Amino acid sequence: MARIVVAGTENASVMDPTTVAVVDASDPANPSVQMLAPHIGQTGARVDVDGGLLAVGAELPGVTGAAVALFDVTKPSAPTSKGNVTTPLTGGIGALAVHGKLVAVGELSSPSGGRVALIDASGATPSVVSEATTPLIGVTIQKDDMLMGLGAVTSVAFLSDTLVIAAGPTSGQIILIDFSNRASPVVTPINTTFASIGSADADSNAQRIVAGDGFGSQFGLFDSGASVLSTQTATLLAGITSVSVSMPLAIAGSTNTEDVALIDFSAPNVTQFFAGLTGGGATAKIKGKFIALGSLAGPFGPSLGRLQFFDAASTAMPLGHADVNLASISTVGIAETVDVTASSSLLDFGSVVVLATAARSVTFKNTGSIARRLTAAAIIGRTGSGTFVIAAPSAFTTITLAANGGSATINVTFTGGATTGASSATLSLTTDDPAATNIRVSLTGRVRRDFSGYILRLWKLLFPSHRFPLLPG
């Protein structure tokens, strides 16, 4: 598993081209840093990453709208450009989120309602495929090298493949945007008890939203309909400006203190600890139990910002840190790339007659830089009369996949049962890849009658010792 941390700064500059940091934090005690110039002008940037897709959004707009630069960072030591997309967001970009091959982009400045644009990067030419207008308003102005004022959309996150949330400091509402119909997305404002939402995030796997009070110390946990499930308080934070959620955990930071709050909603409880950053607040991000905290102020050298890494299970000491060439770190993303992958997510055995057998195979490959293991395999969730069996290896033992391309093949058979119709099951593999601890392959097949020999085959199955008479002719 490669763990990638990306960082950018909101502070617009009229002097220097935009740069962002790409950090390989697979070994957080010995991270490696690449500084990347996304060619989106001289502006601050918003960043996020998912899988191997990095998106960098320009805080200041160009002539026709703010640009988003896309990169493949599957190999964080050598990012490759996937091109730039010009959005219609003439008010600049105040928030950005990546989900698979989709990018949601929120408009920073808009006195009439900040927009959210949806980019589809699945094809050879990424493009804006939808746009929705929210009731979030905000106006910013540039003074010297700083943006002043309150933004419209300063938080966006994916709640699912089609649902996006948006929020901003001028409102206490969470805006739910349904992009199921890209030609006509549905915008639903939902009230919270907060007067201002300083930051919001969502966990698409758990369908949960976390929002922080921009004027206070409270966190709210919401379901997909924005109903309040839990409210917790971080006493050391006064004005929450950064939240991130990876259920059941969430992390929050503020511009006003170097302390951060770790919330476990399963308990629930709040743990507050010192971020170890000098001279200002912290930008917080969490993925699983891995935490990355970025320094908002107080550089550790000339134009040098710091990322501190922690394990949520033990926050007393950091796992390590990375110094990056950014005076402040106000936007952070974390991604974990999967090492072990299956050659197919579905094995279709087609149609077999009663008692007949078909065979299929699936190959598991390790693309990571260290060896991985397949530690267990099982057929689960069978429906129908057909029988699925792991044929090879017949007695499963731990299989080691060598680094940089090692692979292993598992053969599965499907045998038709006595009842016709569809059958299904799942091949479940356990691995030691932290980003893919369980890999599942769907199995499907169908049993049909063999009218030329169905009765005879069934009789032999039920009465194997019976002797059949020879028939004439």
XYZ file of C-alpha atoms in Angstrom:
473
model
C 0.000 0.000 0.000
C 1.207 3.459 -0.883
C -0.085 6.241 1.340
C -0.147 9.611 -0.417
C -0.575 12.958 1.339
C -1.066 16.131 -0.700
C -0.922 19.693 0.587
C -1.576 23.174 -0.776
C -2.053 26.726 0.406
C -5.027 29.055 0.060
C -2.837 32.136 0.262
C -2.991 33.668 -3.206
C 0.268 35.057 -4.542
C 0.779 37.567 -7.311
C 4.495 36.810 -7.386
C 5.020 33.059 -7.498
C 3.499 30.222 -9.544
C 1.305 27.837 -7.613
C 2.990 24.786 -6.111
C 1.590 21.845 -4.179
C 3.286 19.094 -2.201
C 2.946 15.389 -2.995
C 4.229 13.268 -0.116
C 4.796 9.521 -0.116
C 3.980 8.746 3.521
C 3.897 4.955 3.179
C 6.629 5.028 5.812
C 5.621 8.105 7.823
C 8.949 8.127 9.656
C 10.770 8.536 6.333
C 8.474 10.379 3.927
C 9.582 11.629 0.528
C 8.364 14.940 -0.913
C 7.782 16.090 -4.480
C 6.850 19.719 -5.164
C 4.525 19.979 -8.137
C 3.690 23.002 -10.313
C 0.145 22.497 -11.666
C 0.230 25.412 -14.177
C -3.005 27.025 -13.064
C -1.546 30.516 -12.711
C -0.270 32.549 -9.796
C -2.843 31.705 -7.176
C -3.548 29.762 -4.029
C -4.816 26.243 -4.505
C -7.246 23.702 -3.135
C -6.159 20.058 -3.311
C -7.598 16.591 -2.791
C -6.657 13.058 -3.803
C -8.407 9.697 -4.045
C -6.800 6.506 -5.276
C -4.243 7.812 -7.730
C -6.108 10.940 -8.871
C -4.918 14.328 -7.595
C -6.948 17.470 -8.297
C -5.597 20.995 -7.770
C -8.082 23.873 -7.978
C -7.142 27.503 -8.599
C -8.379 29.829 -5.883
C -8.391 32.794 -8.281
C -10.294 32.515 -11.567
C -8.969 33.020 -15.057
C -10.803 34.926 -17.767
C -13.462 32.262 -18.319
C -13.385 30.536 -14.942
C -11.132 28.834 -12.408
C -9.013 25.915 -13.590
C -8.548 22.451 -12.099
C -5.327 20.553 -12.840
C -5.461 16.751 -12.700
C -2.554 14.391 -12.053
C -1.972 10.661 -11.770
C -0.023 10.187 -8.521
C -0.166 6.399 -8.395
C 3.617 6.709 -8.260
C 3.964 9.730 -5.953
C 7.627 10.141 -6.826
C 6.709 10.816 -10.465
C 3.275 12.487 -10.880
C 1.984 12.652 -14.442
C -0.401 15.276 -15.795
C -3.892 14.317 -16.939
C -4.579 17.815 -18.207
C -6.415 20.899 -17.013
C -10.162 21.511 -16.914
C -11.544 25.058 -17.013
C -14.629 25.296 -14.842
C -17.415 27.880 -15.188
C -16.690 29.084 -11.637
C -15.844 32.734 -12.249
C -15.711 33.328 -8.494
C -12.685 31.066 -8.031
C -12.457 27.769 -6.172
C -13.063 27.575 -2.443
C -13.361 23.810 -2.040
C -12.569 20.640 -3.936
C -13.148 16.898 -3.374
C -12.114 13.789 -5.325
C -14.130 10.553 -5.328
C -12.831 7.860 -7.656
C -12.748 9.571 -11.050
C -15.158 12.355 -10.056
C -14.201 15.816 -8.794
C -16.612 18.212 -7.059
C -15.558 21.864 -7.151
C -17.117 24.643 -5.056
C -17.178 28.331 -5.981
C -15.343 30.639 -3.584
C -16.899 34.038 -4.262
C -20.506 34.568 -5.304
C -22.934 37.227 -4.030
C -25.863 35.398 -5.652
C -25.188 31.755 -4.747
C -22.014 29.720 -5.008
C -22.021 26.983 -7.611
C -20.716 23.416 -7.455
C -19.304 21.923 -10.650
C -18.883 18.191 -11.261
C -15.892 16.967 -13.293
C -15.776 13.468 -14.779
C -12.153 12.357 -15.228
C -12.875 8.763 -16.252
C -12.252 9.354 -19.942
C -9.285 10.492 -21.992
C -10.512 14.091 -21.858
C -11.797 15.118 -18.404
C -14.589 17.685 -18.508
C -17.280 19.457 -16.489
C -20.426 17.334 -16.810
C -22.812 19.131 -14.463
C -23.285 22.286 -12.423
C -25.576 23.234 -9.549
C -26.256 26.575 -7.873
C -26.463 26.620 -4.072
C -27.935 29.314 -1.790
C -24.485 29.832 -0.197
C -23.268 33.385 -0.715
C -19.909 34.978 -0.020
C -17.655 37.713 -1.319
C -13.857 37.818 -1.168
C -11.406 40.474 -2.331
C -7.687 40.270 -2.908
C -5.521 42.632 -0.862
C -1.799 42.372 -1.529
C -1.130 38.607 -1.344
C -4.163 37.760 0.791
C -7.817 37.053 0.128
C -10.136 38.870 2.513
C -13.788 38.191 3.314
C -15.936 35.082 3.661
C -16.243 32.464 0.958
C -19.447 31.000 -0.412
C -18.633 27.280 -0.823
C -15.615 26.425 1.314
C -16.411 22.736 1.925
C -17.487 20.029 -0.509
C -17.499 16.250 -0.067
C -18.997 13.160 -1.691
C -21.688 11.368 0.270
C -22.035 8.769 -2.516
C -21.315 8.423 -6.230
C -24.136 10.872 -6.970
C -24.602 12.883 -3.765
C -22.378 15.845 -2.867
C -22.556 18.078 0.190
C -21.557 21.738 0.240
C -21.204 24.241 3.088
C -19.744 27.639 3.870
C -19.119 30.058 6.767
C -21.916 32.456 5.854
C -24.608 29.842 6.504
C -25.568 27.187 9.017
C -27.033 24.979 6.296
C -25.670 21.810 4.764
C -26.484 21.778 1.061
C -27.237 18.348 -0.389
C -26.796 18.110 -4.182
C -28.114 15.082 -6.054
C -26.269 14.664 -9.370
C -28.190 11.506 -10.368
C -29.637 13.510 -13.254
C -26.614 15.498 -14.375
C -28.718 17.598 -16.715
C -30.847 18.800 -13.806
C -29.227 18.245 -10.373
C -31.439 18.650 -7.318
C -30.313 21.062 -4.567
C -31.719 20.592 -1.049
C -30.704 22.980 1.781
C -30.859 21.373 5.226
C -30.752 23.392 8.442
C -28.403 22.681 11.345
C -28.188 24.263 14.782
C -24.982 26.096 13.816
C -25.022 29.747 12.741
C -21.911 29.145 10.659
C -20.340 25.973 9.315
C -16.600 26.423 9.480
C -15.931 23.099 7.761
C -17.789 19.956 6.686
C -16.840 16.530 5.376
C -18.525 13.223 4.511
C -17.724 9.519 4.617
C -19.222 7.975 1.481
C -18.833 4.409 2.766
C -20.702 5.057 6.008
C -23.081 7.687 4.535
C -22.262 10.097 7.348
C -21.606 13.864 7.455
C -19.550 15.782 10.015
C -19.760 19.573 10.371
C -17.942 21.955 12.705
C -19.329 25.147 14.246
C -17.446 28.053 12.702
C -18.169 30.254 15.728
C -17.887 27.652 18.479
C -16.458 24.318 19.631
C -19.136 21.812 18.632
C -19.117 19.003 16.064
C -22.251 17.529 14.597
C -22.576 14.020 13.160
C -25.395 13.757 10.625
C -26.888 10.976 8.526
C -27.443 11.279 4.776
C -30.590 13.302 5.423
C -28.666 15.651 7.734
C -30.525 14.464 10.828
C -28.357 14.990 13.909
C -27.006 11.696 15.273
C -24.498 13.080 17.775
C -23.090 16.390 18.968
C -19.694 16.601 20.662
C -17.649 19.507 22.047
C -13.928 20.232 21.717
C -13.289 22.643 24.561
C -9.871 23.779 23.307
C -11.109 24.808 19.878
C -12.797 28.174 19.424
C -14.071 28.320 15.884
C -13.667 25.075 13.920
C -12.127 25.668 10.493
C -11.075 22.155 9.476
C -12.852 18.806 9.857
C -12.319 15.394 8.314
C -14.206 12.143 8.866
C -13.379 8.461 8.417
C -16.068 6.718 10.458
C -16.219 6.179 13.315
C -13.433 8.745 13.718
C -13.275 12.450 12.920
C -10.524 15.047 13.395
C -10.875 18.811 13.697
C -8.577 21.813 13.797
C -8.819 25.566 14.167
C -6.913 28.639 13.081
C -6.901 29.749 16.723
C -4.932 26.951 18.397
C -2.381 24.231 17.714
C -4.496 21.719 19.593
C -6.689 19.391 17.558
C -9.639 17.214 18.534
C -10.056 13.521 17.692
C -13.644 12.321 18.011
C -14.662 8.676 18.256
C -18.386 8.623 17.532
C -18.693 4.936 18.436
C -18.006 5.663 22.130
C -18.521 8.644 21.858
C -15.556 10.555 23.274
C -13.278 13.470 22.379
C -9.481 13.372 22.719
C -7.636 16.678 22.382
C -3.900 16.736 21.729
C -1.120 19.082 20.666
C -0.393 19.051 16.938
C 3.288 19.935 17.380
C 3.073 22.810 14.887
C 4.635 26.178 15.661
C 2.982 29.561 15.559
C -0.592 28.959 14.467
C -3.490 26.615 13.920
C -3.742 23.266 12.182
C -5.392 21.850 9.082
C -6.602 18.318 9.883
C -7.218 15.244 7.716
C -7.871 11.580 8.596
C -8.007 8.359 6.558
C -8.690 5.179 8.502
C -6.534 5.747 11.575
C -3.870 7.791 9.805
C -3.889 11.528 10.610
C -2.096 14.317 8.737
C -1.934 17.787 10.302
C -0.675 20.805 8.371
C 0.759 24.008 9.839
C -1.405 27.038 9.124
C 1.235 29.562 10.168
C 4.726 29.818 11.654
C 6.988 28.318 8.961
C 9.763 26.005 10.105
C 12.177 27.811 7.785
C 11.974 30.179 4.803
C 8.642 29.335 3.150
C 8.668 25.968 4.892
C 5.538 24.363 6.277
C 5.238 21.093 8.178
C 2.982 18.064 7.955
C 2.789 16.012 11.152
C 1.631 12.382 10.964
C -0.174 10.561 13.786
C -1.834 7.220 14.458
C -5.321 7.736 15.889
C -4.722 4.815 18.245
C -1.846 6.668 19.939
C -1.574 10.435 19.579
C 1.036 11.042 22.282
C 3.894 11.080 19.744
C 3.830 11.688 15.985
C 4.738 8.911 13.569
C 6.903 11.364 11.672
C 6.742 14.611 9.710
C 7.420 16.092 6.287
C 8.642 19.641 5.655
C 7.279 21.100 2.420
C 7.979 24.294 0.518
C 4.711 25.983 1.486
C 4.608 28.868 3.958
C 1.226 27.675 5.219
C -0.743 24.476 4.684
C -4.442 25.151 4.503
C -5.647 22.229 2.406
C -4.679 18.558 2.801
C -5.725 15.275 1.178
C -4.909 11.626 1.932
C -5.201 8.599 -0.342
C -4.224 4.971 -0.004
C -3.546 3.075 -3.210
C -4.368 -0.624 -3.317
C -1.477 -3.044 -3.872
C -3.443 -6.287 -4.364
C -6.032 -6.328 -7.152
C -8.151 -9.001 -8.848
C -8.138 -9.513 -12.616
C -11.943 -9.512 -12.534
C -14.675 -8.581 -10.079
C -17.053 -11.179 -11.589
C -16.729 -14.793 -12.692
C -19.686 -15.796 -14.863
C -19.895 -19.565 -15.344
C -22.674 -19.306 -17.898
C -25.269 -22.068 -18.197
C -24.561 -25.703 -17.286
C -26.801 -28.775 -17.289
C -27.711 -30.603 -14.091
C -24.626 -32.275 -12.537
C -22.256 -30.776 -15.138
C -19.267 -28.629 -14.102
C -17.719 -25.432 -15.478
C -14.421 -23.862 -14.416
C -13.182 -20.271 -14.237
C -10.093 -18.582 -12.785
C -9.159 -15.224 -11.298
C -5.650 -13.826 -10.849
C -4.550 -11.653 -7.944
C -1.623 -9.293 -8.588
C 0.563 -7.221 -6.287
C 1.587 -3.893 -7.828
C 3.124 -2.573 -4.601
C 6.758 -2.193 -3.659
C 6.638 -4.768 -0.840
C 5.469 -8.390 -0.801
C 1.833 -9.046 0.134
C -0.007 -12.168 1.265
C -3.336 -13.805 0.562
C -4.090 -15.241 3.984
C -7.523 -16.855 3.571
C -10.089 -17.721 0.910
C -13.708 -18.827 1.166
C -16.936 -19.144 -0.830
C -19.704 -17.260 0.994
C -23.335 -16.261 0.470
C -24.416 -19.075 -1.862
C -27.878 -18.960 -3.401
C -29.496 -21.445 -5.773
C -28.820 -25.163 -6.195
C -25.457 -24.871 -7.950
C -22.256 -25.482 -5.996
C -19.174 -23.246 -6.214
C -15.871 -24.740 -5.038
C -12.290 -23.476 -4.850
C -10.641 -26.134 -6.994
C -7.051 -24.921 -6.859
C -5.384 -24.581 -4.528
C -7.695 -27.221 -3.042
C -6.223 -26.877 0.470
C -5.735 -23.132 0.771
C -2.643 -21.948 2.610
C -1.107 -18.495 2.765
C 0.043 -17.342 -0.663
C 2.816 -14.753 -0.937
C 2.670 -12.273 -3.810
C 6.117 -10.908 -4.622
C 6.620 -7.153 -4.836
C 6.271 -5.298 -8.144
C 4.052 -7.707 -10.033
C 3.857 -10.993 -8.126
C 0.642 -12.886 -8.856
C -1.342 -16.012 -8.023
C -4.318 -17.653 -9.712
C -7.286 -19.263 -7.969
C -9.474 -21.705 -9.871
C -13.174 -22.031 -9.051
C -15.654 -24.630 -10.335
C -19.444 -24.473 -10.610
C -21.504 -27.673 -10.586
C -25.180 -27.717 -11.496
C -27.556 -28.917 -8.784
C -30.781 -30.867 -9.063
C -32.894 -27.706 -9.377
C -32.697 -25.467 -12.409
C -32.292 -21.702 -12.192
C -29.771 -19.054 -11.252
C -27.066 -19.556 -8.613
C -24.667 -17.063 -7.091
C -22.007 -16.742 -4.417
C -18.957 -14.658 -3.529
C -15.294 -15.580 -3.497
C -13.866 -13.763 -0.460
C -10.097 -13.253 -0.114
C -8.322 -11.859 2.960
C -5.043 -10.004 2.394
C -2.470 -8.130 4.463
C -2.778 -5.043 2.217
C -4.071 -2.315 4.576
C -5.939 -0.660 1.700
C -7.674 -3.887 0.623
C -7.942 -6.270 3.558
C -10.834 -8.082 1.906
C -11.267 -8.606 -1.843
C -14.515 -10.047 -3.145
C -15.267 -11.570 -6.530
C -18.897 -12.218 -7.485
C -19.730 -15.698 -8.817
C -22.745 -16.362 -11.011
C -24.049 -19.359 -12.939
C -27.239 -20.965 -14.152
C -28.470 -24.561 -14.076
C -30.559 -25.786 -17.009
C -32.161 -29.123 -17.844
C -30.576 -31.564 -20.225
C -33.688 -32.970 -21.858
C -31.755 -35.786 -23.504
C -30.462 -37.232 -20.232
C -31.897 -35.310 -17.322
C -33.980 -38.167 -15.794
C -31.180 -40.707 -16.186
C -28.585 -38.426 -14.606
C -30.853 -37.604 -11.715
C -31.674 -41.307 -11.175
C -27.977 -42.168 -11.083
C -27.414 -39.417 -8.542
C -30.174 -40.729 -6.265
C -29.535 -44.475 -6.782
C -25.878 -44.906 -7.767
C -25.891 -48.724 -7.209
C -28.909 -49.381 -9.417
C -28.257 -51.317 -12.619
C -29.969 -50.080 -15.726
C -31.174 -52.634 -18.292
C -29.859 -52.532 -21.814
C -32.494 -51.205 -24.161
C -32.830 -52.589 -27.676
C -31.723 -50.549 -30.627
